[in-house]
Coordinates of C-alpha atoms in Angstrom, one line a residue:
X17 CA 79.1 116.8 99.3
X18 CA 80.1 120.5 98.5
X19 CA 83.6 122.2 97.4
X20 CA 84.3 123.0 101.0
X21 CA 84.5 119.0 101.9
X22 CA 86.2 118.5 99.1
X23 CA 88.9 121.2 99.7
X24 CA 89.3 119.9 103.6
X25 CA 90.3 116.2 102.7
X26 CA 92.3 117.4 100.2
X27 CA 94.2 119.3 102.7
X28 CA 94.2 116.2 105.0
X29 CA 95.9 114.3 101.9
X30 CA 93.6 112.1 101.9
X31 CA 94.5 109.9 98.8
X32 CA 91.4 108.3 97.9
X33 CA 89.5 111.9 97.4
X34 CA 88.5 111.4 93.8
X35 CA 87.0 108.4 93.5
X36 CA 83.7 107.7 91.2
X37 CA 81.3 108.2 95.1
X38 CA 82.6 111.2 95.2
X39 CA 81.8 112.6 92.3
X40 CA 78.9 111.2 91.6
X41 CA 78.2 113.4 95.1
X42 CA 79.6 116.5 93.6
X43 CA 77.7 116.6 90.7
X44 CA 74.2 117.0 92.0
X45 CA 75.2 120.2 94.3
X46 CA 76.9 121.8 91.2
X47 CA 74.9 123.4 88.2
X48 CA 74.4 120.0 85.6
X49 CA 76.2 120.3 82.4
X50 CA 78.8 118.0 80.3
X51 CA 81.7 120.1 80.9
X52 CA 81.9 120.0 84.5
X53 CA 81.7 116.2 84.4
X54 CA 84.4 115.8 81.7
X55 CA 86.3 118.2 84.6
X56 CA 85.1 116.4 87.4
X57 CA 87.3 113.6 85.3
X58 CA 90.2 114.6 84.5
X59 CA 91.0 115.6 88.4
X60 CA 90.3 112.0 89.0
X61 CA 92.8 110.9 86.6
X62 CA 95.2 113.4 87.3
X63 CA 95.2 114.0 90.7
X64 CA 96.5 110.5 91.5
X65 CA 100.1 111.1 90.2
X66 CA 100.1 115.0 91.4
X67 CA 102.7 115.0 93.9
X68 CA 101.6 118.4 95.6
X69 CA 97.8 118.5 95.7
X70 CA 97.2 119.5 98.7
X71 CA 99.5 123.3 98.3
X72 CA 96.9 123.7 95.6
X73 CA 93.6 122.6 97.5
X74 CA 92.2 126.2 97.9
X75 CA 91.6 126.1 94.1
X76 CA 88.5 123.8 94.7
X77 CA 86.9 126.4 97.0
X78 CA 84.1 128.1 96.1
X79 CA 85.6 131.1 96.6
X80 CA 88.9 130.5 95.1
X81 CA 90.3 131.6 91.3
X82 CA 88.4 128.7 89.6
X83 CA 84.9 130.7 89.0
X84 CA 83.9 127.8 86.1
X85 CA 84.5 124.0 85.2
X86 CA 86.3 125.4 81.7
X87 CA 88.6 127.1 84.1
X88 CA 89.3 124.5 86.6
X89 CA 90.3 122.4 83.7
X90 CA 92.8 124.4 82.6
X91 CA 93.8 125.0 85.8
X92 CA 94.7 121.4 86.5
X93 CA 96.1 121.2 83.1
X94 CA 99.1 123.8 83.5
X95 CA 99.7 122.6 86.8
X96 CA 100.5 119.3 85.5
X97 CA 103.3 120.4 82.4
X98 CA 105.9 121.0 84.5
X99 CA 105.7 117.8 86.9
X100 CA 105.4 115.6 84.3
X101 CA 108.2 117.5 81.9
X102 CA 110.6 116.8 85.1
X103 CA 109.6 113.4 85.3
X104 CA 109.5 112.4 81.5
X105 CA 113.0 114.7 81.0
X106 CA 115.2 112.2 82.0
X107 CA 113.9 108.7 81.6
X108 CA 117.6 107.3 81.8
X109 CA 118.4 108.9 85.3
X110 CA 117.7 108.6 88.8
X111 CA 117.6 112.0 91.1
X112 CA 118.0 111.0 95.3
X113 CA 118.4 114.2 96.5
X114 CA 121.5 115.3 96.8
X115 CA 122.7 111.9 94.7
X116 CA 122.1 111.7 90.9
X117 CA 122.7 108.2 89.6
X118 CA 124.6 107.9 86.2
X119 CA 122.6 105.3 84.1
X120 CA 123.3 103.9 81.0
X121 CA 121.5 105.2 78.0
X122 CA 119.3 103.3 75.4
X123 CA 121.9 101.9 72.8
X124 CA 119.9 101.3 70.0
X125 CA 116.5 99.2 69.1
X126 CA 119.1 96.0 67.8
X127 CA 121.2 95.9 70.8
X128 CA 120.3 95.0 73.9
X129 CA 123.5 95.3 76.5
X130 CA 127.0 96.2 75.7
X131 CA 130.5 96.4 77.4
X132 CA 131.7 99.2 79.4
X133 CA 134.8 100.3 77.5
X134 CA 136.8 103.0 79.7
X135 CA 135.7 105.7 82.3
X136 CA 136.6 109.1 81.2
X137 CA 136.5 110.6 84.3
X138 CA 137.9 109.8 88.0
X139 CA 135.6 110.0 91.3
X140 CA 135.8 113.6 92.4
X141 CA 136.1 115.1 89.3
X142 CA 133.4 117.6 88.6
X143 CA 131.3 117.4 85.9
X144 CA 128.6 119.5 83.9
X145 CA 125.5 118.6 82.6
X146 CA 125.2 116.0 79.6
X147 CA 129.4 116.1 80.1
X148 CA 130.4 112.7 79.0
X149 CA 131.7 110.7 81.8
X150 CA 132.1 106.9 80.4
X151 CA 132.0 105.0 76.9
X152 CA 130.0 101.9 76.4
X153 CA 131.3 99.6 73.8
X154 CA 128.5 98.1 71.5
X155 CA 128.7 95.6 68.0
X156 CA 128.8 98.5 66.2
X157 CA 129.3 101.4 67.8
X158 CA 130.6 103.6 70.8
X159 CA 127.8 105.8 72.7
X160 CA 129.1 107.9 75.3
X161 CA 127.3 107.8 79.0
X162 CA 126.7 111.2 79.7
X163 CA 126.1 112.9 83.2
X164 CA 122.3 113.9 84.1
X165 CA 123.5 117.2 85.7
X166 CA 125.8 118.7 87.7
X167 CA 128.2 118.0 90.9
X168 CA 131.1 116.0 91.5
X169 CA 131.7 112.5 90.9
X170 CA 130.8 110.3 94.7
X171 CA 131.9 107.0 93.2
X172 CA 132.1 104.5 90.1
X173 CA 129.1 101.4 90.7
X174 CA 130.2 99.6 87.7
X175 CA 134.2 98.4 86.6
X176 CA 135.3 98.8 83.1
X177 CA 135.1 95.2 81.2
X178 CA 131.4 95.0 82.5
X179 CA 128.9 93.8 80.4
X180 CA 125.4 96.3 80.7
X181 CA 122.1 96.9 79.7
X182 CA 120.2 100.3 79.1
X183 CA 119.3 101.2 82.6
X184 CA 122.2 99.7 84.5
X185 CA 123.7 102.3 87.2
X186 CA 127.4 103.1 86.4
X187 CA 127.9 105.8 89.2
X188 CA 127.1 108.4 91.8
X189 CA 127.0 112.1 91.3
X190 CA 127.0 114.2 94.3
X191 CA 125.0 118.0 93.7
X192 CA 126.8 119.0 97.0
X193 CA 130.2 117.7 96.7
X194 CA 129.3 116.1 100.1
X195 CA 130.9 112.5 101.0
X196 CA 133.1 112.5 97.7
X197 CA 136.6 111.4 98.2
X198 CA 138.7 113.9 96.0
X199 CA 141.2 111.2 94.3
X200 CA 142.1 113.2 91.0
X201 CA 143.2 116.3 93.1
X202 CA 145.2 114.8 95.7
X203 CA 147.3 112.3 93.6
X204 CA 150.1 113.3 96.3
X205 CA 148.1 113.1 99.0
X206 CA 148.2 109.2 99.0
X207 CA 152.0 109.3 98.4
X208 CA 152.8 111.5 101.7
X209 CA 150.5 109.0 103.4
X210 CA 152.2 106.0 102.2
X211 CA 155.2 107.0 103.4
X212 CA 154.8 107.4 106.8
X213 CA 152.5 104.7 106.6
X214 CA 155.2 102.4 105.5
X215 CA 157.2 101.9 108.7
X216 CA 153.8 100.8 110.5
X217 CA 153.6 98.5 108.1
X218 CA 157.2 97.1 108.8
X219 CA 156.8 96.5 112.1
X220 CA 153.2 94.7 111.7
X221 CA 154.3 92.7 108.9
X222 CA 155.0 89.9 111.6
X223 CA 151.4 90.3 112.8
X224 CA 150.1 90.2 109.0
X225 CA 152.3 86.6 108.7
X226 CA 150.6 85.1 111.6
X227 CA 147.5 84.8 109.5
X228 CA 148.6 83.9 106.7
X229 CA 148.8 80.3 107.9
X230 CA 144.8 80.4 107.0
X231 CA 145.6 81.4 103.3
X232 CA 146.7 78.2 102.1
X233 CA 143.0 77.7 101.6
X234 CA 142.6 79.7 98.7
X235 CA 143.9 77.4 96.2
X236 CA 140.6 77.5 94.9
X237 CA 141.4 80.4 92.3
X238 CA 142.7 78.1 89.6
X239 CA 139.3 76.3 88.7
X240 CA 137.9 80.3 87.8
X241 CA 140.5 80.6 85.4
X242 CA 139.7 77.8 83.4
X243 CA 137.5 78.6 80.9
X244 CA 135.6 76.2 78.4
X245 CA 136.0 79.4 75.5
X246 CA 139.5 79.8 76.0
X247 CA 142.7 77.5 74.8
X248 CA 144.4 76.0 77.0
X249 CA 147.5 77.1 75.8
X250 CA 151.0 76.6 77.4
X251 CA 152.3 80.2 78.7
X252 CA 155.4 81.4 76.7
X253 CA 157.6 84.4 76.8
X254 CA 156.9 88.2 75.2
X255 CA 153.0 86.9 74.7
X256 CA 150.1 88.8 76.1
X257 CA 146.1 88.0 76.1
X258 CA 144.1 91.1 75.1
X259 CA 140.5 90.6 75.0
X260 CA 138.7 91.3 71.4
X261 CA 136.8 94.6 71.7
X262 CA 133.0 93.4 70.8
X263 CA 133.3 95.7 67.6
X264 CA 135.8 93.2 66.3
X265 CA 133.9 90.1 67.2
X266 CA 130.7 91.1 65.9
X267 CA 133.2 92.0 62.2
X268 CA 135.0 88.5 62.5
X269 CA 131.7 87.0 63.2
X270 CA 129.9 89.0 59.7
X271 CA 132.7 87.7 57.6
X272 CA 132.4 84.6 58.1
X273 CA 129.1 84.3 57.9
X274 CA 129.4 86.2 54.4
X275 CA 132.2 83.2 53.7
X276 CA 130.0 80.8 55.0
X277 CA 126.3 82.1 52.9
X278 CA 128.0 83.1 49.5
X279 CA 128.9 81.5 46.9
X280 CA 131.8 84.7 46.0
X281 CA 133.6 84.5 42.8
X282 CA 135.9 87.8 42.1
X283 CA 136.9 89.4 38.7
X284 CA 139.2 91.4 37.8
X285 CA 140.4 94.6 35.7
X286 CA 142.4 97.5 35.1
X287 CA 142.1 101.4 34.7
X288 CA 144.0 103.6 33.4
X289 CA 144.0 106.8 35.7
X290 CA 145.3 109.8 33.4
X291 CA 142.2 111.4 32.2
X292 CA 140.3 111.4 35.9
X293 CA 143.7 112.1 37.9
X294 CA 144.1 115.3 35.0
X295 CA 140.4 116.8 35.6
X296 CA 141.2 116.6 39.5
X297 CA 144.3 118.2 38.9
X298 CA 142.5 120.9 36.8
X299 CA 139.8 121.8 38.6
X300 CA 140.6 120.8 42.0
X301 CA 141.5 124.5 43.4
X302 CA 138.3 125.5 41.7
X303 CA 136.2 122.7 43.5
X304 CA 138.1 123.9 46.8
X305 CA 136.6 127.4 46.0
X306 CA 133.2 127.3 45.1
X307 CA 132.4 123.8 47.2
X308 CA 134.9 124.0 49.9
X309 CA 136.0 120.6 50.3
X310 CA 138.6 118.6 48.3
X311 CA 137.8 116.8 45.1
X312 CA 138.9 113.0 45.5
X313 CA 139.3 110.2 43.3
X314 CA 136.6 108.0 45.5
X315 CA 133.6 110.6 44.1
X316 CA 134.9 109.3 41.0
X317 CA 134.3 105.8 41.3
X318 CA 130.8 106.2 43.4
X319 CA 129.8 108.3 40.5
X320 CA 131.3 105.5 38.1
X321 CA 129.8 102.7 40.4
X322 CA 126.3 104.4 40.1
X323 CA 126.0 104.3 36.9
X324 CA 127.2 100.2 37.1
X325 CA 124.5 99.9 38.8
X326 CA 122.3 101.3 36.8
X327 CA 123.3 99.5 33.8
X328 CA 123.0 96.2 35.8
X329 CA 120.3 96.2 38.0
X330 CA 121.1 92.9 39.4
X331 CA 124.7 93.8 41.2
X332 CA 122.1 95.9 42.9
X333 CA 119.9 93.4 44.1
X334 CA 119.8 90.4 46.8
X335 CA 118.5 86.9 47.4
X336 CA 115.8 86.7 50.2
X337 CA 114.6 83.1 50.7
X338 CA 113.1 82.2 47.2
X339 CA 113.1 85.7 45.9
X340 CA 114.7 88.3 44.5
X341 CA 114.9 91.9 45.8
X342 CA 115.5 94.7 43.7
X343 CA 116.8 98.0 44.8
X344 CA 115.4 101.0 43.0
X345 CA 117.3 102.9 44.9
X346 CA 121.3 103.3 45.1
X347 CA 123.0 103.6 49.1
X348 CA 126.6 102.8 48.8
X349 CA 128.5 101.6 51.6
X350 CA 132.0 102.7 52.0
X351 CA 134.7 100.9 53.8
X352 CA 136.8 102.5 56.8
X353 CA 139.0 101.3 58.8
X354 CA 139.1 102.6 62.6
X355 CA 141.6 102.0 65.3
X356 CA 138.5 100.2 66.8
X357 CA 137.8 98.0 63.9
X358 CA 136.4 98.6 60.4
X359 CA 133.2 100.1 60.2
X360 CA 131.0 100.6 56.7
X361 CA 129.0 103.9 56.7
X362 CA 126.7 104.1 53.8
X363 CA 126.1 107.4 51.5
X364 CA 121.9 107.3 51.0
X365 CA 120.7 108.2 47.2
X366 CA 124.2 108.3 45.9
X367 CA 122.4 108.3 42.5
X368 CA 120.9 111.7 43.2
X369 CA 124.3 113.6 44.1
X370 CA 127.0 115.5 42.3
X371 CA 131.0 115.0 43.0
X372 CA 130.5 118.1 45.9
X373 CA 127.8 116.3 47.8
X374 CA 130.1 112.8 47.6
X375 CA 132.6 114.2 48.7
X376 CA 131.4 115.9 51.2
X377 CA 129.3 113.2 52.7
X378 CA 132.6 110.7 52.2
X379 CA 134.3 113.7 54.7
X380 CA 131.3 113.5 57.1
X381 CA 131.2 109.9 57.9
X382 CA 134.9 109.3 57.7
X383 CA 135.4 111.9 60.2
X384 CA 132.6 110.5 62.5
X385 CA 133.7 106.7 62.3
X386 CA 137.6 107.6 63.5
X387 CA 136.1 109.9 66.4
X388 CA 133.5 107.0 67.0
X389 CA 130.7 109.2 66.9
X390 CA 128.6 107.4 64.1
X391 CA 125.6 106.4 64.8
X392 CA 123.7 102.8 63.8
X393 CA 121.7 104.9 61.5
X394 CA 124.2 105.8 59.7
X395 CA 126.1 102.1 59.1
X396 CA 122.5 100.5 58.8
X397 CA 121.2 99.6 54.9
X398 CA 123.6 99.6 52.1
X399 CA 122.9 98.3 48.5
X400 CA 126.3 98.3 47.1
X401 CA 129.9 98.7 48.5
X402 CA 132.9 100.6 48.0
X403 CA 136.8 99.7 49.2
X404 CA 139.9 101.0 48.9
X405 CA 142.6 99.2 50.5
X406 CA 144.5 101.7 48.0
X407 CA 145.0 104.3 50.1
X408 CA 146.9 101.5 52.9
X409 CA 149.3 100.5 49.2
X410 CA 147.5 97.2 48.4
X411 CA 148.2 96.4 45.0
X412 CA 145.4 93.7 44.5
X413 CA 142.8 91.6 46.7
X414 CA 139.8 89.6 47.2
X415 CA 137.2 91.9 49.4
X416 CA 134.4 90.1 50.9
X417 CA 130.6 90.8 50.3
X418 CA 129.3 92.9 52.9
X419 CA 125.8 91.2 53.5
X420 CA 123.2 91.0 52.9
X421 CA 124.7 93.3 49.6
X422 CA 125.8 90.8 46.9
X423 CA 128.5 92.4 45.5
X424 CA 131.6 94.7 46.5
X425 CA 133.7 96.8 44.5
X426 CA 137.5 96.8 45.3
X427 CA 140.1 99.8 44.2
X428 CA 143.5 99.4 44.6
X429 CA 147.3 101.9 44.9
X430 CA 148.2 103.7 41.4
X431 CA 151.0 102.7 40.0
X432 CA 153.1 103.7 36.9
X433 CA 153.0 100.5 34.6
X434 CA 154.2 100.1 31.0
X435 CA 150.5 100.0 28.8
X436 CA 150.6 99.7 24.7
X437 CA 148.6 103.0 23.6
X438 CA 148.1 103.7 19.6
X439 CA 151.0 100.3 19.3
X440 CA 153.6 102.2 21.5
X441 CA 154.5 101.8 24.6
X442 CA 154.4 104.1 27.0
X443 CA 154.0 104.8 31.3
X444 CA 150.5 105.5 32.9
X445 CA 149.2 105.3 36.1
X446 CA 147.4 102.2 36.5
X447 CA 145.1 100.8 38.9
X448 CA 143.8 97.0 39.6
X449 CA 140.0 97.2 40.6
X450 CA 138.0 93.6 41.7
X451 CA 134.4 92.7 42.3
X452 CA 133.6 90.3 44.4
X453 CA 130.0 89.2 43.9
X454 CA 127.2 86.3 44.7
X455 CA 127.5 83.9 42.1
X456 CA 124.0 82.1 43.2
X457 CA 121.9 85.4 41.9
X458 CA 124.8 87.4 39.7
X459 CA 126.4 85.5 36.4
X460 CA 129.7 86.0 35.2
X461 CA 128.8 88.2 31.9
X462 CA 126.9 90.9 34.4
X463 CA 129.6 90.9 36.5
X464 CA 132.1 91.7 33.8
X465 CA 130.3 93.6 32.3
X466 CA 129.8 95.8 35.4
X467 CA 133.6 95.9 36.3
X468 CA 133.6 97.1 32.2
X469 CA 131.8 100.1 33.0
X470 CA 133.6 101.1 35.7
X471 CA 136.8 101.1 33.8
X472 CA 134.9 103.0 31.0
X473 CA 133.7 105.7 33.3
X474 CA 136.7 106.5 35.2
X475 CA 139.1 105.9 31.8
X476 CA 136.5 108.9 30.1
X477 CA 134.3 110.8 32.5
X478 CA 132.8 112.4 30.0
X479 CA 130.7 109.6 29.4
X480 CA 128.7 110.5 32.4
X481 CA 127.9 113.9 30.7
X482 CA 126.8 112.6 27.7
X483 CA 125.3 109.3 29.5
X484 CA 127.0 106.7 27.4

């Protein structure tokens, strides 16, 4: 069989062309050599998801621009990139035509559905590319659902409160504008249409009553609303049901499994704040200057914390089954509390940074976990934790482990106390700081003797200079 058949039934669109007869026809009226069959290949595997074969049929002429097997190859090759870019572009939308269908994006490899928290947008709005058009609400996080390209919203598929899955359509985009009702532009529209609508209404209200007499046999609704989950509890006056956001479940749900695994014992201590509230009140237009964030007290305490943990390696570590884990490594979780829920972002190799990089890192997250823009990645590890249910005026408390860490560090609000220094008495700013920690794997002396270092550290920072 020569090129000419070939090119003919590719024309026809034939779609079982390349096939192993064919070839094995092809080959003995073309010049014998390893390349051409390596060729003669690849158009078989190619060609079978090549949408547009045939417009490119004259290639396989004899006469056409593919003189050698090395160039046909190539040929092929190049004419595949941009198909399979389009295809492989977008995995997580669907293009009909004129209609692009607004999917719900991979969440993360630990979660599998979430809950769709709010639209952000109305039908016939417009929207741009990657423009974020609804929020799905996950354990951990909020990710944005994100439009695959450009047009005006046709209609919404899914209703807020649903429960999805990567995948699951959420709406229609219209490229066109075609067959899109316009509701966000003609909010009065509806109005001046009720109102003459409203006398037609009076006079077929009689009508509308007529049927009605079929009605009674919906008393079926109350058997829905019961609900093996929910109490049964009697209704009462100025009380509203909201249901938990899943961030919030999946935080009650961690406590108390922390409650329920650890065996948590909590000490307790005191620092006296003077000399490290004195070198931020030195040097902090300085830091400002040269590093161009704010210095804080909470570098401070990381910085204090770190070397804890340094000194006792087991805060640091965890039980797994019937072993221990030790971290040679330091990633501190912080604490902070969102409108959504508390969330516990965790600064990687803390041991490894200055107060600048601390502190700017503490800004980073912080300012990501109250917009709801952290990622999993970002919350995900976590040797050691930090809270400071200071900066809310708690005087004292009992934080809980944050698992599967097996200790946490609590700070508290400064506040003036009389102290006895060289036998007089005289006002500093005091703080109360607690560690919670797992009594099964961490004794009593290392935990004192941890919370001990802390108060060293902060009392004198100078200690971390001189490492003692």
């Amino acid at each position: 069989m020569s090129f000419g058949v070939v090119r003919r039934r590719i024309a026809s669109g034939g779609s079982n062309l390349f096939s192993v007869q064919y070839l094995r026809a092809i080959r003995p009226s073309v010049s014998a050599g390893r390349v051409r069959t390596v060729a003669e290949k690849e158009i078989l595997l190619q060609c079978r998801s090549f949408g547009h074969v045939r417009n490119f049929s004259h290639l396989l002429s004899p006469g056409g621009p593919v003189s050698s097997p090395l160039s046909l190859r190539v040929t092929f090759v190049s004419m595949l990139q941009r198909p399979m870019m389009q295809m492989n572009g977008r995995k997580f939308s669907s293009d009909n035509g004129d209609l692009l269908d607004v999917v719900v994006p991979p969440l993360a490899e630990s979660i599998t559905d979430g809950t769709l928290a709010k639209f952000l947008k109305n039908p016939g709005d417009r929207v741009e590319l990657d423009e974020a058009i609804a929020q799905i609400e996950t354990d951990k996080v909020t990710i944005d659902v994100t439009s695959p390209g450009a047009g005006i919203i046709q209609k919404f598929v899914a209703k807020e409160g649903d429960t999805v899955e990567p995948g699951t359509k959420v709406a229609v985009i219209s490229k066109s504008g075609e067959g899109v009702t316009h509701v966000a532009p003609s909010e009065k529209a509806p109005e001046q249409a009720a109102s003459p609508a409203a006398p037609a209404e009076k006079v077929e209200k009689p009508k509308v009553e007529t049927p009605t007499s079929v009605k009674p046999k919906a008393p079926s609704p109350p058997p829905p609303k019961r609900s093996a989950t929910e109490p049964q509890l009697p209704p009462k006056d100025r009380e509203r049901r909201v249901p938990m956001t899943r961030l919030r479940k999946r935080v009650a749900t961690r406590l108390k499994d922390s409650q329920n695994t650890f065996a948590m014992l909590t000490t307790f201590n005191e620092v006296d704040m003077t000399n490290l509230m004195k070198l931020r009140s030195d040097y902090k237009d300085a830091f400002v200057e040269k590093h161009g964030v704010k210095l804080g007290l909470m570098s401070g305490f990381i910085k204090a914390a770190v070397s804890g943990l340094q000194n006792q390696p087991i805060i640091n570590a965890v039980i797994d089954g019937d072993d221990i884990i030790y971290r040679d490594y330091v990633d501190i979780s912080i604490a902070v509390g969102t409108p959504k829920g508390l969330v516990v972002p965790v600064i990687r190799n803390a041991d490894k940074m200055n107060f600048a990089d601390i502190e700017k890192e503490i800004n980073t997250l912080a300012k990501k976990a109250n917009d709801g823009t952290i990622s999993i990645d970002e919350m995900a590890g976590g040797s050691f934790t930090v809270s400071n249910g200071g900066v809310y005026g708690s005087l004292l408390s009992t934080p809980i482990i944050n698992p599967p860490q097996s200790a946490i560090l609590g700070m508290h609000s400064i506040v003036p106390r009389p102290v006895v220094v060289g036998g007089n008495v005289v006002s500093r700013p005091m703080m109360y700081i607690a560690l919670t920690y797992d009594h099964r794997l961490i004794d009593g002396r290392e935990a004192v003797f941890f919370l001990r270092r802390i108060k060293d550290v902060v009392e004198d920072p100078r200690r971390l200079l001189l490492d003692i």
